[in-house]
Amino acid sequence: MTRIAPSEAFAAVPTQDLGQGDRINLGVAGIVGRLPAVAEALGGLTAALRSSGTLSPRLLELVRLRIAFFNQCRSCIAVRYQSAIDDGLDEDAVCSLERPAEAENLSAAERSALRFAELFATNHLAIDDAMYDELRQHFSEDELVQLGVHCAIALGIGRLSATWDVSDDLPASLASPGQLAPWNSASVVASG
């Protein structure tokens, strides 16, 4: 049971036709929906980030899942977005997140973005000129902005979701106490 009840408007949304991943996302959206203008702005921001950026859905999903591990957000760990799956994300790639620096099935650009994401989540002040020089070998300035904003949203919203304990509709294996990881947890697909 979540620590904050969803807005009445979201509580009234019929969920019987939604997949499990979309129901999990609706749990977070339902709580943010207590402030409708904020929910609309956040939804608009994430939609604009996806539609106007050039980073691949696969890369963005890998980054989001790596940050979800550090956040220990159970709902974030559980969900895989269909757009990333359509872009080549599979569970082998997700399993690579356990040791991304050693993963042969990740591109150099993905490994670089994942190093940035890990530092962003664990020691942001360690991100220095050398890190940005490494990122610039793979990404344009606009893509660096997209990556940074994506990390900020994943980190902030993921940590907030973890404190809300948005755990309704999660696969049973994610209900257990202790540290979880995307690479050894059940997952569900959400549209997007």
mmCIF file of C-alpha atoms in Angstrom:
data_model
loop_
_atom_site.group_PDB
_atom_site.id
_atom_site.type_symbol
_atom_site.label_atom_id
_atom_site.label_comp_id
_atom_site.label_asym_id
_atom_site.label_seq_id
_atom_site.Cartn_x
_atom_site.Cartn_y
_atom_site.Cartn_z
ATOM 1 C CA MET A 1 0.000 0.000 0.000
ATOM 2 C CA THR A 2 1.406 3.378 -0.959
ATOM 3 C CA ARG A 3 2.152 5.909 1.755
ATOM 4 C CA ILE A 4 0.192 8.641 -0.041
ATOM 5 C CA ALA A 5 -3.194 7.975 -1.572
ATOM 6 C CA PRO A 6 -3.703 8.823 -5.245
ATOM 7 C CA SER A 7 -5.864 11.745 -6.246
ATOM 8 C CA GLU A 8 -9.562 11.001 -6.445
ATOM 9 C CA ALA A 9 -9.489 11.595 -10.202
ATOM 10 C CA PHE A 10 -6.815 8.912 -10.681
ATOM 11 C CA ALA A 11 -8.423 6.548 -8.190
ATOM 12 C CA ALA A 12 -11.506 6.559 -10.440
ATOM 13 C CA VAL A 13 -9.556 5.575 -13.583
ATOM 14 C CA PRO A 14 -10.573 2.069 -14.715
ATOM 15 C CA THR A 15 -7.486 -0.143 -14.699
ATOM 16 C CA GLN A 16 -8.890 -3.483 -15.808
ATOM 17 C CA ASP A 17 -7.739 -2.912 -19.405
ATOM 18 C CA LEU A 18 -4.272 -1.676 -18.438
ATOM 19 C CA GLY A 19 -1.206 -3.881 -18.349
ATOM 20 C CA GLN A 20 0.665 -4.368 -15.095
ATOM 21 C CA GLY A 21 3.435 -1.917 -16.069
ATOM 22 C CA ASP A 22 0.943 0.810 -16.901
ATOM 23 C CA ARG A 23 -0.880 0.211 -13.596
ATOM 24 C CA ILE A 24 2.434 0.663 -11.744
ATOM 25 C CA ASN A 25 3.061 3.945 -13.578
ATOM 26 C CA LEU A 26 -0.493 5.040 -12.863
ATOM 27 C CA GLY A 27 0.270 4.595 -9.156
ATOM 28 C CA VAL A 28 3.016 7.221 -9.307
ATOM 29 C CA ALA A 29 1.007 9.469 -11.623
ATOM 30 C CA GLY A 30 -1.998 9.165 -9.353
ATOM 31 C CA ILE A 31 -0.083 10.543 -6.411
ATOM 32 C CA VAL A 32 1.463 13.383 -8.429
ATOM 33 C CA GLY A 33 -2.073 13.961 -9.735
ATOM 34 C CA ARG A 34 -2.971 15.448 -6.360
ATOM 35 C CA LEU A 35 -1.375 18.538 -7.908
ATOM 36 C CA PRO A 36 -2.915 18.477 -11.409
ATOM 37 C CA ALA A 37 -0.839 21.333 -12.839
ATOM 38 C CA VAL A 38 2.360 19.683 -11.604
ATOM 39 C CA ALA A 39 1.319 16.302 -13.017
ATOM 40 C CA GLU A 40 0.576 17.939 -16.369
ATOM 41 C CA ALA A 41 3.889 19.819 -16.388
ATOM 42 C CA LEU A 42 5.885 16.726 -15.413
ATOM 43 C CA GLY A 43 4.124 14.668 -18.075
ATOM 44 C CA GLY A 44 4.810 17.389 -20.625
ATOM 45 C CA LEU A 45 8.471 17.563 -19.633
ATOM 46 C CA THR A 46 9.029 13.832 -19.959
ATOM 47 C CA ALA A 47 7.118 13.708 -23.265
ATOM 48 C CA ALA A 48 9.147 16.642 -24.641
ATOM 49 C CA LEU A 49 12.368 14.997 -23.515
ATOM 50 C CA ARG A 50 11.465 11.796 -25.375
ATOM 51 C CA SER A 51 10.121 13.473 -28.512
ATOM 52 C CA SER A 52 12.664 16.243 -29.020
ATOM 53 C CA GLY A 53 15.851 14.461 -28.045
ATOM 54 C CA THR A 54 17.985 12.195 -30.172
ATOM 55 C CA LEU A 55 19.193 9.696 -27.580
ATOM 56 C CA SER A 56 17.873 6.196 -28.201
ATOM 57 C CA PRO A 57 15.079 4.783 -26.042
ATOM 58 C CA ARG A 58 17.363 1.805 -25.277
ATOM 59 C CA LEU A 59 20.113 4.044 -23.872
ATOM 60 C CA LEU A 60 17.660 6.126 -21.859
ATOM 61 C CA GLU A 61 16.080 2.973 -20.401
ATOM 62 C CA LEU A 62 19.464 1.508 -19.445
ATOM 63 C CA VAL A 63 20.323 4.769 -17.679
ATOM 64 C CA ARG A 64 16.937 4.876 -15.929
ATOM 65 C CA LEU A 65 17.284 1.296 -14.710
ATOM 66 C CA ARG A 66 20.839 1.844 -13.436
ATOM 67 C CA ILE A 67 19.631 4.843 -11.445
ATOM 68 C CA ALA A 68 16.619 2.821 -10.224
ATOM 69 C CA PHE A 69 19.066 0.370 -8.646
ATOM 70 C CA PHE A 70 20.741 3.134 -6.649
ATOM 71 C CA ASN A 71 17.348 4.616 -5.719
ATOM 72 C CA GLN A 72 15.996 1.187 -4.719
ATOM 73 C CA CYS A 73 12.677 2.245 -6.224
ATOM 74 C CA ARG A 74 10.793 -1.013 -6.597
ATOM 75 C CA SER A 75 8.313 0.325 -9.143
ATOM 76 C CA CYS A 76 11.153 1.825 -11.222
ATOM 77 C CA ILE A 77 13.060 -1.474 -11.125
ATOM 78 C CA ALA A 78 9.998 -3.440 -12.221
ATOM 79 C CA VAL A 79 9.011 -1.478 -15.325
ATOM 80 C CA ARG A 80 10.497 -1.817 -18.815
ATOM 81 C CA TYR A 81 9.217 0.610 -21.442
ATOM 82 C CA GLN A 82 7.968 -0.791 -24.727
ATOM 83 C CA SER A 83 9.779 1.903 -26.738
ATOM 84 C CA ALA A 84 13.108 0.672 -25.327
ATOM 85 C CA ILE A 85 12.228 -2.959 -26.018
ATOM 86 C CA ASP A 86 11.322 -1.980 -29.577
ATOM 87 C CA ASP A 87 14.749 -0.292 -29.755
ATOM 88 C CA GLY A 88 16.607 -3.486 -28.814
ATOM 89 C CA LEU A 89 16.501 -3.569 -25.025
ATOM 90 C CA ASP A 90 16.368 -7.143 -23.784
ATOM 91 C CA GLU A 91 16.980 -8.765 -20.427
ATOM 92 C CA ASP A 92 20.579 -9.599 -21.425
ATOM 93 C CA ALA A 93 21.243 -5.865 -21.719
ATOM 94 C CA VAL A 94 19.487 -5.266 -18.395
ATOM 95 C CA CYS A 95 21.656 -7.971 -16.796
ATOM 96 C CA SER A 96 24.705 -6.072 -18.089
ATOM 97 C CA LEU A 97 23.786 -3.257 -15.711
ATOM 98 C CA GLU A 98 25.226 -5.266 -12.838
ATOM 99 C CA ARG A 99 28.726 -4.579 -14.224
ATOM 100 C CA PRO A 100 28.275 -2.159 -17.135
ATOM 101 C CA ALA A 101 31.969 -1.313 -17.481
ATOM 102 C CA GLU A 102 32.676 -4.976 -18.308
ATOM 103 C CA ALA A 103 29.623 -5.616 -20.514
ATOM 104 C CA GLU A 104 30.443 -6.599 -24.066
ATOM 105 C CA ASN A 105 26.846 -6.194 -25.216
ATOM 106 C CA LEU A 106 26.791 -2.481 -24.387
ATOM 107 C CA SER A 107 28.217 0.105 -26.757
ATOM 108 C CA ALA A 108 30.994 2.450 -25.682
ATOM 109 C CA ALA A 109 28.450 5.272 -25.695
ATOM 110 C CA GLU A 110 26.108 3.289 -23.424
ATOM 111 C CA ARG A 111 28.934 2.441 -21.016
ATOM 112 C CA SER A 112 29.943 6.110 -20.887
ATOM 113 C CA ALA A 113 26.369 7.251 -20.242
ATOM 114 C CA LEU A 114 26.026 4.606 -17.533
ATOM 115 C CA ARG A 115 29.232 5.798 -15.815
ATOM 116 C CA PHE A 116 27.790 9.300 -15.822
ATOM 117 C CA ALA A 117 24.437 8.052 -14.474
ATOM 118 C CA GLU A 118 26.103 6.091 -11.691
ATOM 119 C CA LEU A 119 28.147 9.096 -10.602
ATOM 120 C CA PHE A 120 25.068 11.298 -10.910
ATOM 121 C CA ALA A 121 23.227 8.977 -8.513
ATOM 122 C CA THR A 122 26.056 8.265 -6.081
ATOM 123 C CA ASN A 123 28.667 11.044 -6.160
ATOM 124 C CA HIS A 124 27.609 13.862 -8.459
ATOM 125 C CA LEU A 125 30.480 16.116 -7.364
ATOM 126 C CA ALA A 126 32.912 13.591 -8.855
ATOM 127 C CA ILE A 127 31.571 14.405 -12.336
ATOM 128 C CA ASP A 128 34.399 16.483 -13.715
ATOM 129 C CA ASP A 129 35.826 17.773 -16.993
ATOM 130 C CA ALA A 130 37.271 14.340 -17.754
ATOM 131 C CA MET A 131 33.820 12.752 -17.496
ATOM 132 C CA TYR A 132 32.380 15.330 -19.878
ATOM 133 C CA ASP A 133 35.336 14.884 -22.236
ATOM 134 C CA GLU A 134 34.583 11.160 -22.296
ATOM 135 C CA LEU A 135 30.880 11.805 -22.917
ATOM 136 C CA ARG A 136 31.684 14.206 -25.768
ATOM 137 C CA GLN A 137 33.373 11.357 -27.626
ATOM 138 C CA HIS A 138 29.861 9.909 -28.070
ATOM 139 C CA PHE A 139 27.309 12.678 -27.585
ATOM 140 C CA SER A 140 26.572 16.180 -28.860
ATOM 141 C CA GLU A 141 26.033 19.090 -26.483
ATOM 142 C CA ASP A 142 22.265 18.788 -26.965
ATOM 143 C CA GLU A 143 22.443 15.077 -26.151
ATOM 144 C CA LEU A 144 24.431 15.862 -22.996
ATOM 145 C CA VAL A 145 21.589 18.127 -21.903
ATOM 146 C CA GLN A 146 19.040 15.398 -22.693
ATOM 147 C CA LEU A 147 21.089 12.834 -20.761
ATOM 148 C CA GLY A 148 21.479 15.152 -17.770
ATOM 149 C CA VAL A 149 17.807 16.082 -17.558
ATOM 150 C CA HIS A 150 16.832 12.419 -17.984
ATOM 151 C CA CYS A 151 19.150 11.491 -15.092
ATOM 152 C CA ALA A 152 17.723 14.307 -12.949
ATOM 153 C CA ILE A 153 14.148 13.147 -13.509
ATOM 154 C CA ALA A 154 15.009 9.467 -12.964
ATOM 155 C CA LEU A 155 16.943 10.232 -9.788
ATOM 156 C CA GLY A 156 14.479 12.680 -8.261
ATOM 157 C CA ILE A 157 11.192 11.045 -9.183
ATOM 158 C CA GLY A 158 12.617 7.588 -8.481
ATOM 159 C CA ARG A 159 13.726 8.555 -4.993
ATOM 160 C CA LEU A 160 10.409 10.231 -4.316
ATOM 161 C CA SER A 161 8.531 7.161 -5.580
ATOM 162 C CA ALA A 162 10.660 4.959 -3.328
ATOM 163 C CA THR A 163 9.668 7.039 -0.281
ATOM 164 C CA TRP A 164 6.023 6.768 -1.318
ATOM 165 C CA ASP A 165 6.415 2.977 -1.496
ATOM 166 C CA VAL A 166 4.466 2.764 -4.737
ATOM 167 C CA SER A 167 4.248 -1.001 -4.585
ATOM 168 C CA ASP A 168 0.700 -1.820 -5.651
ATOM 169 C CA ASP A 169 0.645 -4.046 -8.748
ATOM 170 C CA LEU A 170 4.332 -5.028 -8.455
ATOM 171 C CA PRO A 171 5.426 -8.562 -9.296
ATOM 172 C CA ALA A 172 5.449 -10.603 -6.066
ATOM 173 C CA SER A 173 9.241 -11.036 -6.148
ATOM 174 C CA LEU A 174 9.673 -7.285 -5.697
ATOM 175 C CA ALA A 175 7.715 -7.232 -2.453
ATOM 176 C CA SER A 176 10.509 -8.885 -0.495
ATOM 177 C CA PRO A 177 12.662 -6.760 1.794
ATOM 178 C CA GLY A 178 16.313 -6.116 1.053
ATOM 179 C CA GLN A 179 18.212 -4.684 -1.849
ATOM 180 C CA LEU A 180 16.810 -5.358 -5.310
ATOM 181 C CA ALA A 181 18.308 -4.921 -8.752
ATOM 182 C CA PRO A 182 16.820 -4.694 -12.252
ATOM 183 C CA TRP A 183 19.098 -7.528 -13.368
ATOM 184 C CA ASN A 184 17.651 -10.105 -10.985
ATOM 185 C CA SER A 185 14.054 -8.976 -10.583
ATOM 186 C CA ALA A 186 10.824 -9.738 -12.347
ATOM 187 C CA SER A 187 9.820 -7.086 -14.833
ATOM 188 C CA VAL A 188 6.691 -5.903 -16.586
ATOM 189 C CA VAL A 189 6.238 -3.859 -19.745
ATOM 190 C CA ALA A 190 4.654 -0.407 -19.821
ATOM 191 C CA SER A 191 3.683 1.555 -22.877
ATOM 192 C CA GLY A 192 5.881 4.467 -23.759
#
